[in-house]
Coordinates of C-alpha atoms in Angstrom, one line a residue:
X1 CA 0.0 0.0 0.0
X2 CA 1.7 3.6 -1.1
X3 CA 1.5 6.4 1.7
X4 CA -1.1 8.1 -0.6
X5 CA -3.4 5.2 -0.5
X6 CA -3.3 5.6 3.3
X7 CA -3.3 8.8 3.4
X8 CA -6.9 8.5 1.4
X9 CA -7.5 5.7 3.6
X10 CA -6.8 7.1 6.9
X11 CA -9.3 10.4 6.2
X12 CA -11.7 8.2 5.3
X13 CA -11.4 6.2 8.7
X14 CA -12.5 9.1 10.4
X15 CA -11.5 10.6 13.9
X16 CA -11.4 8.0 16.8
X17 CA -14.9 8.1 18.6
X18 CA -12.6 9.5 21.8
X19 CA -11.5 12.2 20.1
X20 CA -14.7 13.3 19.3
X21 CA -15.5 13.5 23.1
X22 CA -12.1 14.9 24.0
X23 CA -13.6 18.1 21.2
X24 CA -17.0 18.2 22.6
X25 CA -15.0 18.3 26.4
X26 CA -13.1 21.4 24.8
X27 CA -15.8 23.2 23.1
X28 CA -17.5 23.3 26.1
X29 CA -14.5 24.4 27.9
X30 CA -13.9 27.0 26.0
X31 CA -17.5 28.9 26.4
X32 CA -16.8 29.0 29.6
X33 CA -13.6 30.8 29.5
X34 CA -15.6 33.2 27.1
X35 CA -18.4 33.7 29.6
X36 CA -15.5 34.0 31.9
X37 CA -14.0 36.8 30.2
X38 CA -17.3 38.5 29.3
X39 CA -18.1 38.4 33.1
X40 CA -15.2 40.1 33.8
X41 CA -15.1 42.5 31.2
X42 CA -18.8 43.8 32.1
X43 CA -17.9 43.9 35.3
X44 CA -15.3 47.2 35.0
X45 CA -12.7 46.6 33.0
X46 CA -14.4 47.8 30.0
X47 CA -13.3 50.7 28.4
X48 CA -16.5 52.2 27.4
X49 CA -20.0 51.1 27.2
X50 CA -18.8 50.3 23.5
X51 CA -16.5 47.8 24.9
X52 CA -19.1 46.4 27.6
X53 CA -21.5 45.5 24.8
X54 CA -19.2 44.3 22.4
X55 CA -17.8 41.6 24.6
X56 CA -21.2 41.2 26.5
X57 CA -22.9 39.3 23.5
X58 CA -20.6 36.4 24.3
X59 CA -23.5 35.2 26.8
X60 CA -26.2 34.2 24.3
X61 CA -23.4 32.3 22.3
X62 CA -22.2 30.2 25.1
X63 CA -25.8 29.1 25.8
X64 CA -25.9 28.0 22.1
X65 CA -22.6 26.4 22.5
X66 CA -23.5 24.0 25.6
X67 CA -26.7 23.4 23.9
X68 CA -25.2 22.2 20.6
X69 CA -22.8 20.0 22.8
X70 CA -25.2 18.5 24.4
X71 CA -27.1 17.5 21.1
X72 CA -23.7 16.5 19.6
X73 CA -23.0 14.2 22.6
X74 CA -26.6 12.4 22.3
X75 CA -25.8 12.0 18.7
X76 CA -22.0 10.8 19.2
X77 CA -23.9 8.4 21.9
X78 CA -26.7 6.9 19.8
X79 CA -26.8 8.1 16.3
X80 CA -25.2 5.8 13.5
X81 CA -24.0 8.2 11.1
X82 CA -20.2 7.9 10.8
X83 CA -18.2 10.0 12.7
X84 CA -16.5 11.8 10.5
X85 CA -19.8 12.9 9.2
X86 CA -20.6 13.9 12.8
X87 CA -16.8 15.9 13.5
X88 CA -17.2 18.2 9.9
X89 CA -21.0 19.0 11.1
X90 CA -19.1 20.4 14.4
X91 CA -17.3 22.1 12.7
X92 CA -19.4 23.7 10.3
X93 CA -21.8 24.4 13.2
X94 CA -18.5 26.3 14.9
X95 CA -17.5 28.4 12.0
X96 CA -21.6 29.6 12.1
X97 CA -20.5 30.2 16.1
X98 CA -17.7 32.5 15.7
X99 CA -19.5 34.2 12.9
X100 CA -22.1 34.8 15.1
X101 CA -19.8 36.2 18.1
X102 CA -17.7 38.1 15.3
X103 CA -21.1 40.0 14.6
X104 CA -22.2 40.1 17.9
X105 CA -19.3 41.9 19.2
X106 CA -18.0 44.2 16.8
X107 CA -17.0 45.7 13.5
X108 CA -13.9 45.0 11.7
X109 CA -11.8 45.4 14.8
X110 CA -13.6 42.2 16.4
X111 CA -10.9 40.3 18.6
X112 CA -13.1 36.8 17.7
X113 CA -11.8 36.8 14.9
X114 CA -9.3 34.9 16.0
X115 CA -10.9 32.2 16.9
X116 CA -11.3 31.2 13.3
X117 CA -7.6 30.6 13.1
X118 CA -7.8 28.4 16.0
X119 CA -11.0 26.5 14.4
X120 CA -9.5 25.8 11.2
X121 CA -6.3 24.5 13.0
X122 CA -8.6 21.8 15.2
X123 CA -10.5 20.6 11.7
X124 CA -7.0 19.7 10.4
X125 CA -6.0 17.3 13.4
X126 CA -9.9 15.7 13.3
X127 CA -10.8 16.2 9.4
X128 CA -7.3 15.6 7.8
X129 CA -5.8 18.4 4.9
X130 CA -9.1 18.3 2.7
X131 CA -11.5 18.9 5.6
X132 CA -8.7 21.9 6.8
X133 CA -8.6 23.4 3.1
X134 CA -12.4 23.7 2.8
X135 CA -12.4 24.7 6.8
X136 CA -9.8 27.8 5.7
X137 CA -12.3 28.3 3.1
X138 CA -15.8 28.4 5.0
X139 CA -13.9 31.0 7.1
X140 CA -13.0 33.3 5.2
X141 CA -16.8 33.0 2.9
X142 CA -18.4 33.6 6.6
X143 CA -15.6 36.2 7.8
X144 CA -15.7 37.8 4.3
X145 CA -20.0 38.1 4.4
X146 CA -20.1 39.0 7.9
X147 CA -17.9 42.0 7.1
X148 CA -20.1 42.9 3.9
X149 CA -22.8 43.1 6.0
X150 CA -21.3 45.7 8.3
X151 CA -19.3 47.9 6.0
X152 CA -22.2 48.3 3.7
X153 CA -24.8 49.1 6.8
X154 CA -27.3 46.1 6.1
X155 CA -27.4 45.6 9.6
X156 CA -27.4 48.1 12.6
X157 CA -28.3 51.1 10.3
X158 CA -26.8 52.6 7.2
X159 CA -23.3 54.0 7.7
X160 CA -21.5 56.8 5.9
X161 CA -18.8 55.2 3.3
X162 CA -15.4 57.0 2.4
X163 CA -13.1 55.8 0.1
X164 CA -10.5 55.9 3.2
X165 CA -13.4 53.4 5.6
X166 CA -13.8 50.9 2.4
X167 CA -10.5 50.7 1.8
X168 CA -9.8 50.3 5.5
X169 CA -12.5 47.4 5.5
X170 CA -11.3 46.2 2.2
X171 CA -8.1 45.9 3.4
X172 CA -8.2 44.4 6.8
X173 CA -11.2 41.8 5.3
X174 CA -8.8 41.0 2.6
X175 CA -5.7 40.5 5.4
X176 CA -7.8 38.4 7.4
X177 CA -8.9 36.3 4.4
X178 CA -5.2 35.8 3.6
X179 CA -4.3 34.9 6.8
X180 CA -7.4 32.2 7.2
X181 CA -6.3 30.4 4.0
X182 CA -3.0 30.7 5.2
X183 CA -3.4 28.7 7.7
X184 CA -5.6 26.1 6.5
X185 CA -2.9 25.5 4.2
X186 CA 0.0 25.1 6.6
X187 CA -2.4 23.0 8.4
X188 CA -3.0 20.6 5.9
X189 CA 0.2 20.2 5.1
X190 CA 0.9 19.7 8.6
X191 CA -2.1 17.1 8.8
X192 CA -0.7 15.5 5.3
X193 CA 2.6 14.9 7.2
X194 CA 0.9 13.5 9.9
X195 CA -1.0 10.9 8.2
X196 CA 1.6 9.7 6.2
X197 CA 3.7 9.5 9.5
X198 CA 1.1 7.4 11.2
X199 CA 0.9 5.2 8.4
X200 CA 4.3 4.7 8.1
X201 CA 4.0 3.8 11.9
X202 CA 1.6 1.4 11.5
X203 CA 3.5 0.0 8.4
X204 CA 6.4 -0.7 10.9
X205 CA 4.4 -1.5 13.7
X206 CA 2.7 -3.8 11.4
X207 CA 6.6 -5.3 9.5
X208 CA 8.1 -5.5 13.4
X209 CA 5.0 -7.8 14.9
X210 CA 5.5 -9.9 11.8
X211 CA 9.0 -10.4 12.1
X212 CA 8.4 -11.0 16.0
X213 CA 5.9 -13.8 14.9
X214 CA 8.4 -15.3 12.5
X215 CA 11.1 -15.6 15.1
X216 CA 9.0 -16.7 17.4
X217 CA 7.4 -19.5 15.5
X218 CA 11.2 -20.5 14.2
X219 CA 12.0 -20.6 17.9
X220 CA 9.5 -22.7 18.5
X221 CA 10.0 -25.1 15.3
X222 CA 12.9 -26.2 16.8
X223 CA 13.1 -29.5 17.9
X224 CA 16.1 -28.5 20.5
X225 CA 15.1 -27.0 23.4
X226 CA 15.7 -23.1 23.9
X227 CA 15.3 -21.3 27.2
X228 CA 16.9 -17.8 27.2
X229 CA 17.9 -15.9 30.7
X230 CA 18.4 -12.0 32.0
X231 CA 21.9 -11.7 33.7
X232 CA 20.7 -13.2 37.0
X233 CA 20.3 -16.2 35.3
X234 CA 16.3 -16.1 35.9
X235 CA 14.6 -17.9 33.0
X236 CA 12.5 -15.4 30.6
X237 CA 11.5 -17.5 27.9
X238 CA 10.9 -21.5 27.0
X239 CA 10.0 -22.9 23.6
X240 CA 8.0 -25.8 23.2
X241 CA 10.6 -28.4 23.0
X242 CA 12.2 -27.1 26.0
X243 CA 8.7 -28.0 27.7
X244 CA 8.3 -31.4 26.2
X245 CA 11.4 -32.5 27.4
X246 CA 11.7 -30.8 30.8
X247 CA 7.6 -31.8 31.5
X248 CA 7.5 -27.6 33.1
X249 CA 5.4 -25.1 31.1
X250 CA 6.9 -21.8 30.7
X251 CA 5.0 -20.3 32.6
X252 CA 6.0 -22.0 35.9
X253 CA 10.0 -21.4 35.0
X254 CA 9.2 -18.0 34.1
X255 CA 11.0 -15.5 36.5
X256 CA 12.9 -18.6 38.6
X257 CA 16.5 -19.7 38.7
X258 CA 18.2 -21.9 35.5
X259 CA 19.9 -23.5 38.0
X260 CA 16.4 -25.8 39.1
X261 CA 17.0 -27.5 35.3
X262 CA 20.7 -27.6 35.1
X263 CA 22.2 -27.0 38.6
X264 CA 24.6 -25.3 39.6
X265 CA 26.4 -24.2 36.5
X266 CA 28.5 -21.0 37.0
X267 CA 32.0 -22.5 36.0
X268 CA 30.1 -23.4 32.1
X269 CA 28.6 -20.1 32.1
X270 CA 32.1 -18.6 33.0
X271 CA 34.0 -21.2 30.0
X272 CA 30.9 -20.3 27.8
X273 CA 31.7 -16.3 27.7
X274 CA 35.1 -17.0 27.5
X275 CA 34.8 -18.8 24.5
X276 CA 32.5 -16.3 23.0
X277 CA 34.8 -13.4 24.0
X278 CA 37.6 -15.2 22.1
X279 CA 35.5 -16.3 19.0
X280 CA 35.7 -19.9 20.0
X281 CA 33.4 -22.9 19.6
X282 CA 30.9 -22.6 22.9
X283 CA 31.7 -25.7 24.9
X284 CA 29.4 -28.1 25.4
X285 CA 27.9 -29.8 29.0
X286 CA 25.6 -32.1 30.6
X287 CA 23.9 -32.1 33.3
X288 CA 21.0 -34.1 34.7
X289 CA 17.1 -32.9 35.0
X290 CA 14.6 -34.2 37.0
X291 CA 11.5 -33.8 35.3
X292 CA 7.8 -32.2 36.6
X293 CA 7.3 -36.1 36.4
X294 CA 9.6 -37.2 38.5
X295 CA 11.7 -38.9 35.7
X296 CA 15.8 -37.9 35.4
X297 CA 16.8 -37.5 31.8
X298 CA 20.5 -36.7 30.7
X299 CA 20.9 -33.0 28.8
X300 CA 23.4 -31.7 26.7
X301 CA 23.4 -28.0 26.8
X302 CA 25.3 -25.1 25.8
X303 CA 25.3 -21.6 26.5
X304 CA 25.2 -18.6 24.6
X305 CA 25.6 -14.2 25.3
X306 CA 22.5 -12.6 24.6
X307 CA 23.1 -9.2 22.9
X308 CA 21.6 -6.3 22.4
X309 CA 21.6 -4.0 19.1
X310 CA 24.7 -2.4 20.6
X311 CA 26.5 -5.5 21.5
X312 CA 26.2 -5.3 25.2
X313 CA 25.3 -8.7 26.5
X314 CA 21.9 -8.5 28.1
X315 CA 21.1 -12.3 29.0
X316 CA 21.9 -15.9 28.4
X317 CA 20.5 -18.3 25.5
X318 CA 20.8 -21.8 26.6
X319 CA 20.4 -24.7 23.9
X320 CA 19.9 -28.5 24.7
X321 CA 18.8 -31.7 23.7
X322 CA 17.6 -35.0 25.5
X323 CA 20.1 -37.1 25.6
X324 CA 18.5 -40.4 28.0
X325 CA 18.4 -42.3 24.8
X326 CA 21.5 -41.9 23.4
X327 CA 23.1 -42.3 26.5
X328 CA 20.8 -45.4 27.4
X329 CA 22.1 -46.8 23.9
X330 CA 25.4 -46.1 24.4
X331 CA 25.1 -47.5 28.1
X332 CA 23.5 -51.0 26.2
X333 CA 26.1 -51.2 23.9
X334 CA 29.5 -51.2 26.4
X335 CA 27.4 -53.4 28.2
X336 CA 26.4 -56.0 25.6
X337 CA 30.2 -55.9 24.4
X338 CA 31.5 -56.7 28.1
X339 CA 29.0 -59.5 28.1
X340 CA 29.9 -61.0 24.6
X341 CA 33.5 -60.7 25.9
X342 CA 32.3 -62.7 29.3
X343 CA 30.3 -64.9 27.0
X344 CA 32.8 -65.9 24.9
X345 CA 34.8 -66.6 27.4
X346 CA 32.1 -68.7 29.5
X347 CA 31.7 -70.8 26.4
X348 CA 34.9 -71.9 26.6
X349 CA 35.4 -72.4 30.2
X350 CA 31.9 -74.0 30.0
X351 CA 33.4 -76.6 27.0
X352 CA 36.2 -77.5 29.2
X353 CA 34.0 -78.0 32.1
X354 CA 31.4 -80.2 30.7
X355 CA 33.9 -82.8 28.7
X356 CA 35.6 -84.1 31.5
X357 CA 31.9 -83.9 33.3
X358 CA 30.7 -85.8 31.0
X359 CA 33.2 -87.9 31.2
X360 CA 33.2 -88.4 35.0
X361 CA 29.1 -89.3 34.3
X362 CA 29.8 -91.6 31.8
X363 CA 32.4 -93.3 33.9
X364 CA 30.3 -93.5 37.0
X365 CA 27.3 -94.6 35.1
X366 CA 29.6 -97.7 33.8
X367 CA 30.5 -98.6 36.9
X368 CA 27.0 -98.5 38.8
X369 CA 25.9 -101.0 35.9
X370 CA 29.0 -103.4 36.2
X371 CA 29.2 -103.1 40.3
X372 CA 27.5 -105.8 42.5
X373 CA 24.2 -103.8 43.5
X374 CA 25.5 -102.5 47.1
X375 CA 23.0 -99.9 48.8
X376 CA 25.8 -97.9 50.2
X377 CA 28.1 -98.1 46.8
X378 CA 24.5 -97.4 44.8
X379 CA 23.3 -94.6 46.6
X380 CA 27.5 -92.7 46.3
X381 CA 27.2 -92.9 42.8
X382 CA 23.8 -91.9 42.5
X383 CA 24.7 -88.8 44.8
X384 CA 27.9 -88.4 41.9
X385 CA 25.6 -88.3 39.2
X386 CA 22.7 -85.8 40.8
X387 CA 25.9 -83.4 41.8
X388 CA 26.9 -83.3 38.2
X389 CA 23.8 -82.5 36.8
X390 CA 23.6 -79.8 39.2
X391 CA 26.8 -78.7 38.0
X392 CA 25.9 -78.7 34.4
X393 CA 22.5 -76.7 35.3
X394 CA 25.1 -74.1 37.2
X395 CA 26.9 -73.8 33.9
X396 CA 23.7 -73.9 31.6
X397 CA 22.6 -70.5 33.7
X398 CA 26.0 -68.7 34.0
X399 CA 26.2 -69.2 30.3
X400 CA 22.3 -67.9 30.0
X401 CA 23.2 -64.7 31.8
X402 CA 26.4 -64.2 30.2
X403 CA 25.0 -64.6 26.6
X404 CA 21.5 -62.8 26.8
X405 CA 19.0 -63.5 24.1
X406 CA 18.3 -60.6 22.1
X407 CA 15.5 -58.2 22.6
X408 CA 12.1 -58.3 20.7
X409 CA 10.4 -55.2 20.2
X410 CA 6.8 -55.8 19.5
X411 CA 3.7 -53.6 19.6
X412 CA 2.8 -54.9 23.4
X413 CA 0.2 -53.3 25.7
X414 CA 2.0 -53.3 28.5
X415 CA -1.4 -54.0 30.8
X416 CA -1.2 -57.7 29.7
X417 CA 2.6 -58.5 31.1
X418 CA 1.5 -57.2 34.2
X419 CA -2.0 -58.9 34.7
X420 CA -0.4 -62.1 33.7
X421 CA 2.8 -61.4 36.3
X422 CA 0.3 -60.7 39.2
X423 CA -1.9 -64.0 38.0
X424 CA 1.0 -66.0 38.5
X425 CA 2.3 -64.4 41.9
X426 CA -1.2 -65.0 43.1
X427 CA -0.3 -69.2 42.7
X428 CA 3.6 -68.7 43.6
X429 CA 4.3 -70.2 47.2
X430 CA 6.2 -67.4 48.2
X431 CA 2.6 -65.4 48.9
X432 CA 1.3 -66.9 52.5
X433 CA -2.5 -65.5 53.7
X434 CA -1.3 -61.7 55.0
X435 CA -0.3 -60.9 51.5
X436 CA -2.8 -58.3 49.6
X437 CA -2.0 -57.6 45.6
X438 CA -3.5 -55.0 43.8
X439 CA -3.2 -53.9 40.5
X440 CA -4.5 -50.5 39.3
X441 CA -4.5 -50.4 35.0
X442 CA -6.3 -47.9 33.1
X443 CA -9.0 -49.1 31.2
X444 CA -7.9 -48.4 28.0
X445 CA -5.0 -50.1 25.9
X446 CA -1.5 -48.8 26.6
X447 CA 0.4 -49.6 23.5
X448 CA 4.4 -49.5 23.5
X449 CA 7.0 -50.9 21.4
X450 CA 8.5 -53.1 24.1
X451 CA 10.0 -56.9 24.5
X452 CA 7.5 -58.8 26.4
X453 CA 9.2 -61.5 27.6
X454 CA 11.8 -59.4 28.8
X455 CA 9.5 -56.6 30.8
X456 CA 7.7 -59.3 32.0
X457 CA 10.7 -60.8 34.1
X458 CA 11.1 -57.2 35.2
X459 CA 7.6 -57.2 36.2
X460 CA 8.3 -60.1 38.5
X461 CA 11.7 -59.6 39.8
X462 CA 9.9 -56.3 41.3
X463 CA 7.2 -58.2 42.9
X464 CA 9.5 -60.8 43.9
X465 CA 11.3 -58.2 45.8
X466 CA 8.4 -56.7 46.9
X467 CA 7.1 -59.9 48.3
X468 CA 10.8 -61.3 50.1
X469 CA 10.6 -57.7 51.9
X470 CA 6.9 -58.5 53.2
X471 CA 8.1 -61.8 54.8
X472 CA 4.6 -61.8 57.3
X473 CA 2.7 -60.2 54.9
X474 CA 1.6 -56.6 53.3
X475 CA 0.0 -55.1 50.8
X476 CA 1.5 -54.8 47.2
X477 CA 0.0 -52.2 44.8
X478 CA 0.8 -51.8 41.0
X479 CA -0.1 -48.6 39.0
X480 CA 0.0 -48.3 35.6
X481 CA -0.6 -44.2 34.3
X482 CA 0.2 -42.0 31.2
X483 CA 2.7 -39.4 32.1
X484 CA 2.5 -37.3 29.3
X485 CA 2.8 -38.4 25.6
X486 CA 5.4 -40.9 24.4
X487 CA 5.9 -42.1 28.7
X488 CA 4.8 -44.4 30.6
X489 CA 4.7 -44.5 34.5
X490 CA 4.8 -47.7 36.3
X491 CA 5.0 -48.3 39.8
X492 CA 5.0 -51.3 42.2
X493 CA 4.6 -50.0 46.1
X494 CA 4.6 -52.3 49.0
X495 CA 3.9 -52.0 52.8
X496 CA 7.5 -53.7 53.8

């Protein structure tokens, strides 16, 4: 849109409807400081009885005036008509107002004439530069007729003309004309200016909130979480991502202490600056949160100046990302390579274990079918051959644990591991009479890509623990709730 399109635009608008009471306020003000003045005039400071009259017929005009406002405020109150419709009737009602005081009052030498000026200079701040050009013009029409009137003796009795009287009114009509055109047009230049300035205004206003809203949805976009401090290291703002990981909306961090996410991390913020100072790679941390959920997750953060448009830092940016999983994964994988490394070396022991155990059973089991059947002899051997059985179950296990199947990740609703763990603990010998289970699932599906089997045995190593800590009996309670999206929370309480 070009500033002349909103300069059209903007006169078009019309006046705020506030402004229009803020002019009725002043109009009205102002009749009283002319009764005010009329007052005191007719009450001795008038020169003459000339003078006494002349400024005496303000009276009648005020009572005009207030009426007019009051009509102008019903209509500003309840009429529809637009209200720029209802400002240039003002207007053209207050030119007819000061023409009447100018006649009122005086000749040529009326000191209400003024107020023209100062009516024509109002228009232009409600009415724009059009409505203060034909303002300037309406003046000087009235001021000029009004002066016809007198100088030719229409009114008040014929008077004697001289050339040296008509040019006199001639030329102080014509001076007055000037200076009402005058200043209609430096007024609507001056209101010109001032539209275009408020629509350049609004055009920035307009490009700033914009560009706000772009930044701010980019900041948000980002799947890294960004929370930004003052100096003090209170917390300001929090994007989205920031609150999905951390489980706090921003507006319960707002105002409060970074160091509630991240601890105490004065030494990184002091390595940080440096290395910003220097034009060096910010350093990067961790740190561990505990979330509004009571879970801790592992973050990787790093830490930014904040600058003003003059460079002066002014605040903190601090940038992470979740790093439970990777560090979970990374956590499996050492651990699956130490037990690979035990495994393999299990399988071998285990190999030269179970040959000459085998061949130990295999002798003994010769022997017991070659021997004379002795009771005594029978039941050694038969003790020989339950030992190394026992034996070879001892190694079968150790090289179970050392050599862990490999995980299945299935779609599993994790309610069914958990009713079928308590179903079986509810037949297991290790739950005498005093024992109470409970299990509390909500009664819709909760679907997660787990390994069944394997959560499962978690399920009952917990409740087995549970249950050896509640040797006499307790009570033993499982709940099953969403978190928040994506987590799970799972809990097994007992009474021991």
């Amino acid at each position: 849109m070009s500033v002349r399109e909103g300069n059209v635009r903007g006169e078009e608008a019309g006046p705020p409807r506030r402004w229009l009471w803020r002019l009725i306020a002043g109009r009205v003000v102002v009749a009283a400081l002319l009764l005010g003045m009329s007052a005191l005039w007719a009450g001795g400071l008038a020169a003459n009885a000339h003078e006494s009259h002349r400024l005496g017929g303000v009276v009648p005009l005020v009572g005009a005036v207030l009426a007019l406002s009051a009509s102008y405020a019903l209509a500003l109150r309840f009429s529809s008509l637009p209200l720029r419709a209802q400002a240039g009737a003002q207007f053209a009602f207050d030119a007819l107002l000061v023409t009447w005081l100018v006649w009122a009052t005086g000749d040529l030498n009326s000191p209400y004439s003024a107020l023209y000026i100062i009516a024509v200079s109002v228009a232009s701040i409600f009415l724009g530069a059009r409505g203060a050009l034909l303002m300037s013009v309406g003046c000087a029409a009235c001021y000029t007729a009004t002066m016809l009137v007198f100088a030719l003796g229409w009114v008040g009795g014929a008077r004697d003309l001289t050339p040296a009287s008509l040019a006199e009114a001639v030329e102080t009509t014509g001076l007055n004309d000037v200076a009402f055109l005058v200043v209609g047009l430096l007024a609507a230049r001056l209101a010109e200016r001032q539209t275009r300035s408020e629509v350049e205004v609004r055009e920035a206003t307009s490009a700033l909130a914009s560009l706000r809203a772009l930044h701010e949805r980019i900041v948000e976009s980002i799947r890294s979480g960004v929370i930004t401090t003052d100096l003090r290291r209170r917390v300001y703002t929090v994007n989205r991502a920031a609150e999905e990981m951390i489980g706090y909306a921003a507006e319960d961090l707002r105002g409060k202490d970074v160091s509630i996410l991240f601890g105490d991390i004065t030494r990184q913020i002091e390595d940080s600056l440096r290395a910003a100072d220097e034009g060096g790679v910010s350093p990067r941390h961790e740190a561990e949160c505990l979330t509004s959920e009571g879970f801790l997750v592992k973050l990787g953060y790093s830490i930014s100046p904040l600058s003003s448009e003059s460079g002066e830092t002014t605040g903190l940016v601090i940038t992470f990302q979740d790093l439970t999983d990777v560090r979970s994964m990374e956590e499996t994988s050492r651990r699956q390579e130490r037990l690979s490394a035990v495994g393999r070396v299990a399988a071998g022991i285990a190999h030269e274990i179970r040959n000459p155990l085998a061949a130990m059973r295999g002798s003994i089991q010769v022997l017991r079918s070659e021997m004379q059947a002795d009771p005594a002899q029978a039941e050694l051997m038969e003790i020989v051959l339950r030992e190394s059985d026992r034996l070879n179950r001892i190694i079968t296990d150790f090289l179970t644990y050392a050599r862990p199947r490999k995980f299945s990740l299935v779609e599993t609703d994790l309610r069914e591991p958990l009713r079928e763990t308590f179903a079986l603990l509810r037949h297991s010998p290790e739950v005498v009479d005093g024992h109470v289970l409970e299990e509390d699932l909500p009664e819709v599906p909760v679907p997660a890509l787990a390994d069944a089997e394997g959560i499962k045995q978690v399920f009952w190593n917990l409740a087995r623990n549970a249950l050896k800590a509640m040797p006499g009996g307790g009570r033993l309670r499982a709940e099953m709730r969403r978190a928040r999206a994506g987590v799970v929370r799972i809990t097994f309480a007992d009474t021991g």
